[in-house]
mmCIF file with all atom_site columns, N, CA and C in Angstrom:
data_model
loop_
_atom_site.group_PDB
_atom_site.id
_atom_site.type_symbol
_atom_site.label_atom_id
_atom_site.label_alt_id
_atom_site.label_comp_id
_atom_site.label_asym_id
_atom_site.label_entity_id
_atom_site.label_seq_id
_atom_site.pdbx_PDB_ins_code
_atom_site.Cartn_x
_atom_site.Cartn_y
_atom_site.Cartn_z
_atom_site.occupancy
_atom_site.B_iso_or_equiv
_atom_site.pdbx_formal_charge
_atom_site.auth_seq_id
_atom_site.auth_comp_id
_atom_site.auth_asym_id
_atom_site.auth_atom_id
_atom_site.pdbx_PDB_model_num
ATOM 1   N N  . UNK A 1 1  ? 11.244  -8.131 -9.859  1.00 0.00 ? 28 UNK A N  1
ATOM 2   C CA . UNK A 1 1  ? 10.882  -7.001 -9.028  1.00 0.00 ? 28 UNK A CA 1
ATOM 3   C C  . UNK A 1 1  ? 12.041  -6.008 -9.008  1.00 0.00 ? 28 UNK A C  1
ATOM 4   N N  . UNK A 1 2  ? 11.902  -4.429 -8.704  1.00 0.00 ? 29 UNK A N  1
ATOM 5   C CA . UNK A 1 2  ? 12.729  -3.908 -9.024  1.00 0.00 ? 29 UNK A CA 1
ATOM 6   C C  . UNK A 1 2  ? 13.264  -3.597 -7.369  1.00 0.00 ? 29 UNK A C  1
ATOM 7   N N  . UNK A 1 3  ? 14.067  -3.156 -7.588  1.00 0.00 ? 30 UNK A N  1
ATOM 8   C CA . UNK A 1 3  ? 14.664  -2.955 -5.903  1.00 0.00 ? 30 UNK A CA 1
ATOM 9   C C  . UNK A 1 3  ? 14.268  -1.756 -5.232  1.00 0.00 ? 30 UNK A C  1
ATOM 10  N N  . UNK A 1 4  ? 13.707  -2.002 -3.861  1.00 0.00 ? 31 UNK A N  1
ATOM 11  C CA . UNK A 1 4  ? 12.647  -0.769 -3.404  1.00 0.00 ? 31 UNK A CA 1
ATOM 12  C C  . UNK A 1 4  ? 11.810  -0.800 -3.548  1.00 0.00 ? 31 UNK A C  1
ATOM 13  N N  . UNK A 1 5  ? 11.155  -1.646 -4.938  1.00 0.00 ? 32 UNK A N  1
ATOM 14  C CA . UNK A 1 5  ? 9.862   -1.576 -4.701  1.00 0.00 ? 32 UNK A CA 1
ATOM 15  C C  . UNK A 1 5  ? 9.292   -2.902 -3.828  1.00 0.00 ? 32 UNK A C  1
ATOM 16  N N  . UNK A 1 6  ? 8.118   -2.381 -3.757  1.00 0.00 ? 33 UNK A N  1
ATOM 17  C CA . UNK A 1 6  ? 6.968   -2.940 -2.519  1.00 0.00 ? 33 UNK A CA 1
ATOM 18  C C  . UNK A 1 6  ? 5.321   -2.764 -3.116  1.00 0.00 ? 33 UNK A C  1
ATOM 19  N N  . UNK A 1 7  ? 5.006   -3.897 -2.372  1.00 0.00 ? 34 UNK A N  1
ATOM 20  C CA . UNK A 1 7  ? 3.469   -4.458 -2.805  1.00 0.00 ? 34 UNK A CA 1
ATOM 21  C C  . UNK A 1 7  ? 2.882   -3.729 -1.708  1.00 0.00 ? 34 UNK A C  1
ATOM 22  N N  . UNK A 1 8  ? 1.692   -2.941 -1.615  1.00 0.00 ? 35 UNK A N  1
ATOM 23  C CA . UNK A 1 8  ? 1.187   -2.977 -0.637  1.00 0.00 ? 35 UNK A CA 1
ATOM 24  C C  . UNK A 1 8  ? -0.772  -3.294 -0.766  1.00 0.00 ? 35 UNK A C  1
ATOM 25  N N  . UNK A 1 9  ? -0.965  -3.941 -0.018  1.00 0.00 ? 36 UNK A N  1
ATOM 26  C CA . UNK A 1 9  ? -2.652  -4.830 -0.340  1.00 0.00 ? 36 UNK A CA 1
ATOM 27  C C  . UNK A 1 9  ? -3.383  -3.715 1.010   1.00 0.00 ? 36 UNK A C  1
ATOM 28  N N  . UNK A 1 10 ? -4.163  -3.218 0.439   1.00 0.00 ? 37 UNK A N  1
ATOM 29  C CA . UNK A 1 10 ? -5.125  -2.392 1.680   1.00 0.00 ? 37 UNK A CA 1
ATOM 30  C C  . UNK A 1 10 ? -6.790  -2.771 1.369   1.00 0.00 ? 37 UNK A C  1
ATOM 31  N N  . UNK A 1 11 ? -6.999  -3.563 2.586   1.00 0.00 ? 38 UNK A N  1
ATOM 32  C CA . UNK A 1 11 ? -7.959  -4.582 2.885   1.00 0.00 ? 38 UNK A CA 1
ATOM 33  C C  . UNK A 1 11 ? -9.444  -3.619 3.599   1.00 0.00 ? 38 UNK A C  1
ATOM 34  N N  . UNK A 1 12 ? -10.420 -3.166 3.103   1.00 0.00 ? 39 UNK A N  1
ATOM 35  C CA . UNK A 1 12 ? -11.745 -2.774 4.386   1.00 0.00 ? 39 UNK A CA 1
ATOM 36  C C  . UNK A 1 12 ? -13.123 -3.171 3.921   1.00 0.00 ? 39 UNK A C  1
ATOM 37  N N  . UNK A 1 13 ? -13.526 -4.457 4.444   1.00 0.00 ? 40 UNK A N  1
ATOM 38  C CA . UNK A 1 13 ? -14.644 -4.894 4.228   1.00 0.00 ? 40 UNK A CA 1
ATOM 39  C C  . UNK A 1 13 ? -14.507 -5.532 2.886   1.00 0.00 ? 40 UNK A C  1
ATOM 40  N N  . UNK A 1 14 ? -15.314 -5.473 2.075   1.00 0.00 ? 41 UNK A N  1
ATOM 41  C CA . UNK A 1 14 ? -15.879 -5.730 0.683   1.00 0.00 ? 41 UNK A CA 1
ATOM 42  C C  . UNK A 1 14 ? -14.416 -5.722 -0.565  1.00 0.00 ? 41 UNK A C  1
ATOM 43  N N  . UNK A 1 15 ? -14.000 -4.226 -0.095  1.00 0.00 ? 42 UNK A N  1
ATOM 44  C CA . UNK A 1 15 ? -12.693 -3.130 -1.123  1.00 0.00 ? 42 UNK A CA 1
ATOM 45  C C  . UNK A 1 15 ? -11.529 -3.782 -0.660  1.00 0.00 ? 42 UNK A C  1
ATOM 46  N N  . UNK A 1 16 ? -10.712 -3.831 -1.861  1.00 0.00 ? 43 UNK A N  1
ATOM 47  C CA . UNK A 1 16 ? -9.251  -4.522 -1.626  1.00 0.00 ? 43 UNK A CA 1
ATOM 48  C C  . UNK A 1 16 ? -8.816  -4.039 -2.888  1.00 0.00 ? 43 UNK A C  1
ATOM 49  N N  . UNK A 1 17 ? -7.967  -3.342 -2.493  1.00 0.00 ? 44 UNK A N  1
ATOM 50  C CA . UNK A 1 17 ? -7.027  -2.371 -3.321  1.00 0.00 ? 44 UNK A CA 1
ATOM 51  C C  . UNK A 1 17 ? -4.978  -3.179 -3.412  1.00 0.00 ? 44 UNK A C  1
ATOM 52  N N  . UNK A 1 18 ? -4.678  -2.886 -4.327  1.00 0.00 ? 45 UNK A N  1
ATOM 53  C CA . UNK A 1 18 ? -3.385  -3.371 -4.626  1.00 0.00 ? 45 UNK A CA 1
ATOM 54  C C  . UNK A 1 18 ? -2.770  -2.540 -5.427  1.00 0.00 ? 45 UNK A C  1
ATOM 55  N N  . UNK A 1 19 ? -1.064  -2.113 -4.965  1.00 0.00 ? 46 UNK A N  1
ATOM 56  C CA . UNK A 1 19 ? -0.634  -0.993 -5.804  1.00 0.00 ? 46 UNK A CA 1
ATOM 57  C C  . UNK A 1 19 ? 0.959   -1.723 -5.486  1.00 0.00 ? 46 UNK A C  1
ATOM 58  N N  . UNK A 1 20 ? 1.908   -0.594 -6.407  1.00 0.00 ? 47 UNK A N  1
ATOM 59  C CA . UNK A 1 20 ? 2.984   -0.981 -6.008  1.00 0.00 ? 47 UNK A CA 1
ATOM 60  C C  . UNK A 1 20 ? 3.576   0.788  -5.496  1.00 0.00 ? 47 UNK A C  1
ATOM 61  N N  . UNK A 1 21 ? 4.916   0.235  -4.836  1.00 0.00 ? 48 UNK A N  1
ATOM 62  C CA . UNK A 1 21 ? 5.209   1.942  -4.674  1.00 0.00 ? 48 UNK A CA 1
ATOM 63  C C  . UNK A 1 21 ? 6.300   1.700  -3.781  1.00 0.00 ? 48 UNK A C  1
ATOM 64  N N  . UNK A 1 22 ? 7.373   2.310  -3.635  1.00 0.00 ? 49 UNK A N  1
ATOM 65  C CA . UNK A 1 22 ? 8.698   2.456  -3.148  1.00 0.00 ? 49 UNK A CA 1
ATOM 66  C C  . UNK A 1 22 ? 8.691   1.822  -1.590  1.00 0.00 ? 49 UNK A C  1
ATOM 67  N N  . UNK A 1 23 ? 9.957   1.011  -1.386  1.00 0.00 ? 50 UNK A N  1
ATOM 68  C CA . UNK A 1 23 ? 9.694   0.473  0.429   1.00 0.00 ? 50 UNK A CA 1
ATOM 69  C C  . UNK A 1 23 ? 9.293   1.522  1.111   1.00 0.00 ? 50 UNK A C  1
ATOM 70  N N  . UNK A 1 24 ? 9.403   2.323  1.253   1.00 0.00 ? 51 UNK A N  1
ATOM 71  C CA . UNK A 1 24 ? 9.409   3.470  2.679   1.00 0.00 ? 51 UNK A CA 1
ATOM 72  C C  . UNK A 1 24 ? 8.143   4.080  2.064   1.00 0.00 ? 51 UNK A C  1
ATOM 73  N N  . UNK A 1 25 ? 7.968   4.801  1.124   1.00 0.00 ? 52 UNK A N  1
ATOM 74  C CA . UNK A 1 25 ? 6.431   5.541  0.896   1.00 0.00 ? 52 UNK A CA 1
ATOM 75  C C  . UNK A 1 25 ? 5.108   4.264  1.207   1.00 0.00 ? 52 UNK A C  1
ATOM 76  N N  . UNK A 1 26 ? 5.369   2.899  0.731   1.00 0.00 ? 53 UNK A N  1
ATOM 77  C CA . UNK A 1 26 ? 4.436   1.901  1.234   1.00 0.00 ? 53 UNK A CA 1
ATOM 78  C C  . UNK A 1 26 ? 4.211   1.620  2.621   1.00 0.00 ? 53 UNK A C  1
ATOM 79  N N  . UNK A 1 27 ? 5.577   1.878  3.413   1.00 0.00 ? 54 UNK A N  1
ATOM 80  C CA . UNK A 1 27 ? 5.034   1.108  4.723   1.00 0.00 ? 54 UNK A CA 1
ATOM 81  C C  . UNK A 1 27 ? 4.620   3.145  5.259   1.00 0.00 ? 54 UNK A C  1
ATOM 82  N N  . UNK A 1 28 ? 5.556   4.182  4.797   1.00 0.00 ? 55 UNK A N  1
ATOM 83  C CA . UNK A 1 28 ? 4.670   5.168  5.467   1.00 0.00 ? 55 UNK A CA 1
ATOM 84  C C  . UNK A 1 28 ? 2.933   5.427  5.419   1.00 0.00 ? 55 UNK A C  1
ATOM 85  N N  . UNK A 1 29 ? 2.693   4.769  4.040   1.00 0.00 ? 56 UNK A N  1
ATOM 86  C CA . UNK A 1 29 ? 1.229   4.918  3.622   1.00 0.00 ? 56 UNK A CA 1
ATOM 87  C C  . UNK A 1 29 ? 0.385   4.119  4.936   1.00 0.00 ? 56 UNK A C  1
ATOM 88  N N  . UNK A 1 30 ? 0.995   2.753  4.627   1.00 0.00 ? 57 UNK A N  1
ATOM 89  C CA . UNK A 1 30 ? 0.842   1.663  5.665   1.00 0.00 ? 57 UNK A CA 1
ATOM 90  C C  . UNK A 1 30 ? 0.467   2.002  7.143   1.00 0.00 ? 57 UNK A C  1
ATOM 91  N N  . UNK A 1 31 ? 1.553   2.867  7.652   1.00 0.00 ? 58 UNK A N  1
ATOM 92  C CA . UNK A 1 31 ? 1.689   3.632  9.245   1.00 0.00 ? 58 UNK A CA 1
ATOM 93  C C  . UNK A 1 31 ? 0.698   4.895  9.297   1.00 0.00 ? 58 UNK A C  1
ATOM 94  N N  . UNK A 1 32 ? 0.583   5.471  8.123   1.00 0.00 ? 59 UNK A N  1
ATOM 95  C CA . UNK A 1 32 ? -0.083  6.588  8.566   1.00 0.00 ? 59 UNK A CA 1
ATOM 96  C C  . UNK A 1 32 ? -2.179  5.910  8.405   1.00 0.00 ? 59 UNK A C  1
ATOM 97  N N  . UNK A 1 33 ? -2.152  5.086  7.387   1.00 0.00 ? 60 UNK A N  1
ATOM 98  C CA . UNK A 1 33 ? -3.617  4.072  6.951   1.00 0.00 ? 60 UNK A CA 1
ATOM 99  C C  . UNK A 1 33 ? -4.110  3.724  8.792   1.00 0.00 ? 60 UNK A C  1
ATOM 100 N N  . UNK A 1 34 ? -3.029  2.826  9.126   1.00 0.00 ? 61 UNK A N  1
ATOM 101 C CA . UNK A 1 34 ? -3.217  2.322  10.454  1.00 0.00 ? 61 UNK A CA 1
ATOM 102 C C  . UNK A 1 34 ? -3.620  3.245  11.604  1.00 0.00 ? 61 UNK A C  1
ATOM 103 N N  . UNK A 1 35 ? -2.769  4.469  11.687  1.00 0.00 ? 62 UNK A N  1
ATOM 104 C CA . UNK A 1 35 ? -2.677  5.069  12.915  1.00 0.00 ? 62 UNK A CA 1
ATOM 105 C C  . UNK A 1 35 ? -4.446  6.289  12.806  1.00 0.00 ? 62 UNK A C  1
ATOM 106 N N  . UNK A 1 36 ? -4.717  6.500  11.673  1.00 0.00 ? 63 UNK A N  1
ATOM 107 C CA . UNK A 1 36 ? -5.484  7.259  10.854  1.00 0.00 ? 63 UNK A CA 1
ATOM 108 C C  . UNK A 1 36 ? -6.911  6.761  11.013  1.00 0.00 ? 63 UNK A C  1
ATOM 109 N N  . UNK A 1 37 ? -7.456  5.112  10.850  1.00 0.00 ? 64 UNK A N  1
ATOM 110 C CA . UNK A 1 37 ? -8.829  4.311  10.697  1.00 0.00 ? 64 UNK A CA 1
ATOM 111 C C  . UNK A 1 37 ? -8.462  3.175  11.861  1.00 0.00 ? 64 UNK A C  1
ATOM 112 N N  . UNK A 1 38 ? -7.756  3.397  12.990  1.00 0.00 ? 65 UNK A N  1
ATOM 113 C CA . UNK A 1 38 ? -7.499  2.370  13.808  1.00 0.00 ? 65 UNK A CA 1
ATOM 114 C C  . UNK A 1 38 ? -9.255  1.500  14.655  1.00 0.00 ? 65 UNK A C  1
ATOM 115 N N  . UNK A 1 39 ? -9.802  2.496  14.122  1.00 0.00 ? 66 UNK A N  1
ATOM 116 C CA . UNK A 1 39 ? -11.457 2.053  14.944  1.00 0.00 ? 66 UNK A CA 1
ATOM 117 C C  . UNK A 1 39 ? -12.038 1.159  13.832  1.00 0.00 ? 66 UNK A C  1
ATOM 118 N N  . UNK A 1 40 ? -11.850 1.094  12.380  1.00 0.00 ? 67 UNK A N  1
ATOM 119 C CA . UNK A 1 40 ? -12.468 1.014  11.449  1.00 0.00 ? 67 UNK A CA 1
ATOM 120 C C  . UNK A 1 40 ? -11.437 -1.160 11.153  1.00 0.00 ? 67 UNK A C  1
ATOM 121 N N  . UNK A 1 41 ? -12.306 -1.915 10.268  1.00 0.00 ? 68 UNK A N  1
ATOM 122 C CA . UNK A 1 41 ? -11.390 -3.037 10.667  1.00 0.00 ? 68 UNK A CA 1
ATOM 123 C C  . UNK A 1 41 ? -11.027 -3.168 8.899   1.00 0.00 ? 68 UNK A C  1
ATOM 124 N N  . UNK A 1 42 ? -9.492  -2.380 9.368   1.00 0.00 ? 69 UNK A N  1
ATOM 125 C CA . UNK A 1 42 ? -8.431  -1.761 8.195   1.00 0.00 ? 69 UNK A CA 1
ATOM 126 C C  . UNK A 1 42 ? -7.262  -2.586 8.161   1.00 0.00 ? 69 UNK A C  1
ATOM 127 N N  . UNK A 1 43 ? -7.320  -3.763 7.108   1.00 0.00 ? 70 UNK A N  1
ATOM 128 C CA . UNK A 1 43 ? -6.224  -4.534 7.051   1.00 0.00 ? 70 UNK A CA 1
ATOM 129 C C  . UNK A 1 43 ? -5.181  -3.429 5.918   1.00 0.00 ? 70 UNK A C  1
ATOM 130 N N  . UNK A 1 44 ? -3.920  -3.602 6.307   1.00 0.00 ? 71 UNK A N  1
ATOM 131 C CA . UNK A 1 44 ? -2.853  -3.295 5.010   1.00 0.00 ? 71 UNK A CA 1
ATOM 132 C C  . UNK A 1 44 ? -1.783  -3.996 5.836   1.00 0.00 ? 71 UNK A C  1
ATOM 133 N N  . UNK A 1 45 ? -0.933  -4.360 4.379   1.00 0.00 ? 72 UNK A N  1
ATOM 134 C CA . UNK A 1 45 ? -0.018  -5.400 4.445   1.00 0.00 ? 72 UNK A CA 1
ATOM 135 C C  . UNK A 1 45 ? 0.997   -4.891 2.952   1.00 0.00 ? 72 UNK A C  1
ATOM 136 N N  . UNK A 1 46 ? 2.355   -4.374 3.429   1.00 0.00 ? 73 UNK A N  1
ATOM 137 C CA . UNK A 1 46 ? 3.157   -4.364 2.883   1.00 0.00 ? 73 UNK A CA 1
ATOM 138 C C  . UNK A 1 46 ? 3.986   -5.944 2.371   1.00 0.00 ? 73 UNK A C  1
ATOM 139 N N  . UNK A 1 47 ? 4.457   -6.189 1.481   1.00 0.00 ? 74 UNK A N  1
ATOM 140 C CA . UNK A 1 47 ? 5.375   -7.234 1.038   1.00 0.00 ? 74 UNK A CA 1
ATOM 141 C C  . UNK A 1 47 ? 5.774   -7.211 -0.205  1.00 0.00 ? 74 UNK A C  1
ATOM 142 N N  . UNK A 1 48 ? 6.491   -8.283 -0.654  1.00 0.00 ? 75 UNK A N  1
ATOM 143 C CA . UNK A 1 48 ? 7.288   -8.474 -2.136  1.00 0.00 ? 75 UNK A CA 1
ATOM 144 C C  . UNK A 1 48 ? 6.836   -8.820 -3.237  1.00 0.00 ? 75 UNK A C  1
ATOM 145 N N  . UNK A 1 49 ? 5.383   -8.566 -2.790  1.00 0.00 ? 76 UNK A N  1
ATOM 146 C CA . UNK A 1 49 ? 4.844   -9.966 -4.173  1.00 0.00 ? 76 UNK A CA 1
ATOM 147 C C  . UNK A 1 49 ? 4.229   -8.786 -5.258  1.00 0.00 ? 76 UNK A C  1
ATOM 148 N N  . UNK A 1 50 ? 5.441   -7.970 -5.838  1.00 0.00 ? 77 UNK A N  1
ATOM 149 C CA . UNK A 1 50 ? 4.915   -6.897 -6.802  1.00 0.00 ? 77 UNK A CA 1
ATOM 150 C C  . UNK A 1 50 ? 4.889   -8.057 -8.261  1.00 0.00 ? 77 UNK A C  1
ATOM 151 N N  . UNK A 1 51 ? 3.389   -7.605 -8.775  1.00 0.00 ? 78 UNK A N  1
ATOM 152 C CA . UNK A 1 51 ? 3.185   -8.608 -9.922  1.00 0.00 ? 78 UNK A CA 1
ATOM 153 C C  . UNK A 1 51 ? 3.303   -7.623 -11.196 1.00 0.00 ? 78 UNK A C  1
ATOM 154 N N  . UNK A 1 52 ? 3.514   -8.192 -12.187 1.00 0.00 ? 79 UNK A N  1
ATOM 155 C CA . UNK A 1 52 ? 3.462   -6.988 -13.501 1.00 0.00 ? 79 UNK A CA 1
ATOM 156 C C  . UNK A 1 52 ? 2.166   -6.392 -14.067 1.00 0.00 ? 79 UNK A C  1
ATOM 157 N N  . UNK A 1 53 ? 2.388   -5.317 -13.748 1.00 0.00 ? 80 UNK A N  1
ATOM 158 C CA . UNK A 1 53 ? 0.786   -4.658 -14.575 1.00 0.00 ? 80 UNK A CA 1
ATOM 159 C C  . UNK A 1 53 ? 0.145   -4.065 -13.002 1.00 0.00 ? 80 UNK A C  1
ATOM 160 N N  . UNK A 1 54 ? 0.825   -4.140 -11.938 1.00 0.00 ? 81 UNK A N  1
ATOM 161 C CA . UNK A 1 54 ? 0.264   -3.551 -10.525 1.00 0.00 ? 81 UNK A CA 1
ATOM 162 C C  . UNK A 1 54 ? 0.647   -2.436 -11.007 1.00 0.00 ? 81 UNK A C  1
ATOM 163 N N  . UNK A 1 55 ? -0.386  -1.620 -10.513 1.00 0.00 ? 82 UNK A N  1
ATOM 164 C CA . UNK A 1 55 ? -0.709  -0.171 -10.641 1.00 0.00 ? 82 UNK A CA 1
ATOM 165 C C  . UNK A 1 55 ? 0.424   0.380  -9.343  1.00 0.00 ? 82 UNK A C  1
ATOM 166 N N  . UNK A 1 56 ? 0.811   1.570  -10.203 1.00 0.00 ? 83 UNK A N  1
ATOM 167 C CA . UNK A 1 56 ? 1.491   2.881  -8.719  1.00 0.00 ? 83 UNK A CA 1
ATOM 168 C C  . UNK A 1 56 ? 0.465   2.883  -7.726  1.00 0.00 ? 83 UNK A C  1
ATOM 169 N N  . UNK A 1 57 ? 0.641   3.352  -6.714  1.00 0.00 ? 84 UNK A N  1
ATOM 170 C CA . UNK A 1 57 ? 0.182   4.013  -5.704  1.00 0.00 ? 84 UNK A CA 1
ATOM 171 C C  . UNK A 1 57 ? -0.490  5.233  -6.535  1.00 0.00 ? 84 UNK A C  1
ATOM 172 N N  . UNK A 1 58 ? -1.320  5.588  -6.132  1.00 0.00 ? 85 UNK A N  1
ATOM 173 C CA . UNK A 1 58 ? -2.390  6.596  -6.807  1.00 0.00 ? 85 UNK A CA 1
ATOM 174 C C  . UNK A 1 58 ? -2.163  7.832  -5.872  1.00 0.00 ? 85 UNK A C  1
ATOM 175 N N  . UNK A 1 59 ? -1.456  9.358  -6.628  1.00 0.00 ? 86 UNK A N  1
ATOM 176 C CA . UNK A 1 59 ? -1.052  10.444 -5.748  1.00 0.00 ? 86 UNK A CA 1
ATOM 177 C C  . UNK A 1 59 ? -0.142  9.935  -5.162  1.00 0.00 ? 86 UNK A C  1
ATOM 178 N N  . UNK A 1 60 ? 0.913   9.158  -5.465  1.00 0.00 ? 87 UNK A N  1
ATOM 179 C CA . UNK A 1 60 ? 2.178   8.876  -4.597  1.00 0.00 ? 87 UNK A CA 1
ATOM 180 C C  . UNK A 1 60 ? 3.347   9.827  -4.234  1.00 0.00 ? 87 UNK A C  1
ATOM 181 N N  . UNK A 1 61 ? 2.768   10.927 -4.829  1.00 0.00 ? 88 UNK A N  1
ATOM 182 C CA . UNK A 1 61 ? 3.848   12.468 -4.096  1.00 0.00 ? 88 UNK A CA 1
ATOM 183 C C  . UNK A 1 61 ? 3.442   12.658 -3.106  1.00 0.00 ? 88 UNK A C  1
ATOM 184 N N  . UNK A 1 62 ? 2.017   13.028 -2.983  1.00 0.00 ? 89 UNK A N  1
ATOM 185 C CA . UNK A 1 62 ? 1.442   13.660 -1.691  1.00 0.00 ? 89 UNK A CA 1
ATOM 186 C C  . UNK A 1 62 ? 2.359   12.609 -0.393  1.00 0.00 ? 89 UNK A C  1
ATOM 187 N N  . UNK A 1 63 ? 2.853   11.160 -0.853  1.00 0.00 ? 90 UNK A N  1
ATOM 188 C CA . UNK A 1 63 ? 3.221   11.080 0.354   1.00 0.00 ? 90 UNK A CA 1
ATOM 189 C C  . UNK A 1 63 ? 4.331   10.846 0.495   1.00 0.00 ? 90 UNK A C  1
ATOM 190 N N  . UNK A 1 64 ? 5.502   11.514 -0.142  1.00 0.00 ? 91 UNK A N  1
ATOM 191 C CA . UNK A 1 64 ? 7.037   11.839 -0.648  1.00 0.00 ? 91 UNK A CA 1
ATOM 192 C C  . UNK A 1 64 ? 7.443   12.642 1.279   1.00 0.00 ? 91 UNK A C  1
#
């Protein structure tokens, strides 16, 4: 794993998405996912377990 980076798994219903993407842009994605669909039952979970061949974060400027 490279340093900084971060796994983040975003969980709703059925859809389960997995990306990788810098500590702080993951857990901001993370904080803003949460605070954003808090009515809706919206798992995400930042951690370490970046595997090879995990995709970027998709539009990961927009959240620079």
């Amino acid at each position: 794993m490279r340093p900084n980076v971060r796994h983040i798994h975003i969980e709703l219903g059925a859809l389960r998405l997995d990306f990788q993407a810098g500590a702080e842009q993951a857990q901001s994605v993370a904080d803003e996912l949460a605070a954003s669909f808090s009515e809706l039952d919206l798992s995400v979970v930042v951690d370490d377990d970046v595997q090879p061949g995990l995709p970027f974060l998709p539009c990961s400027g927009l959240w620079d």
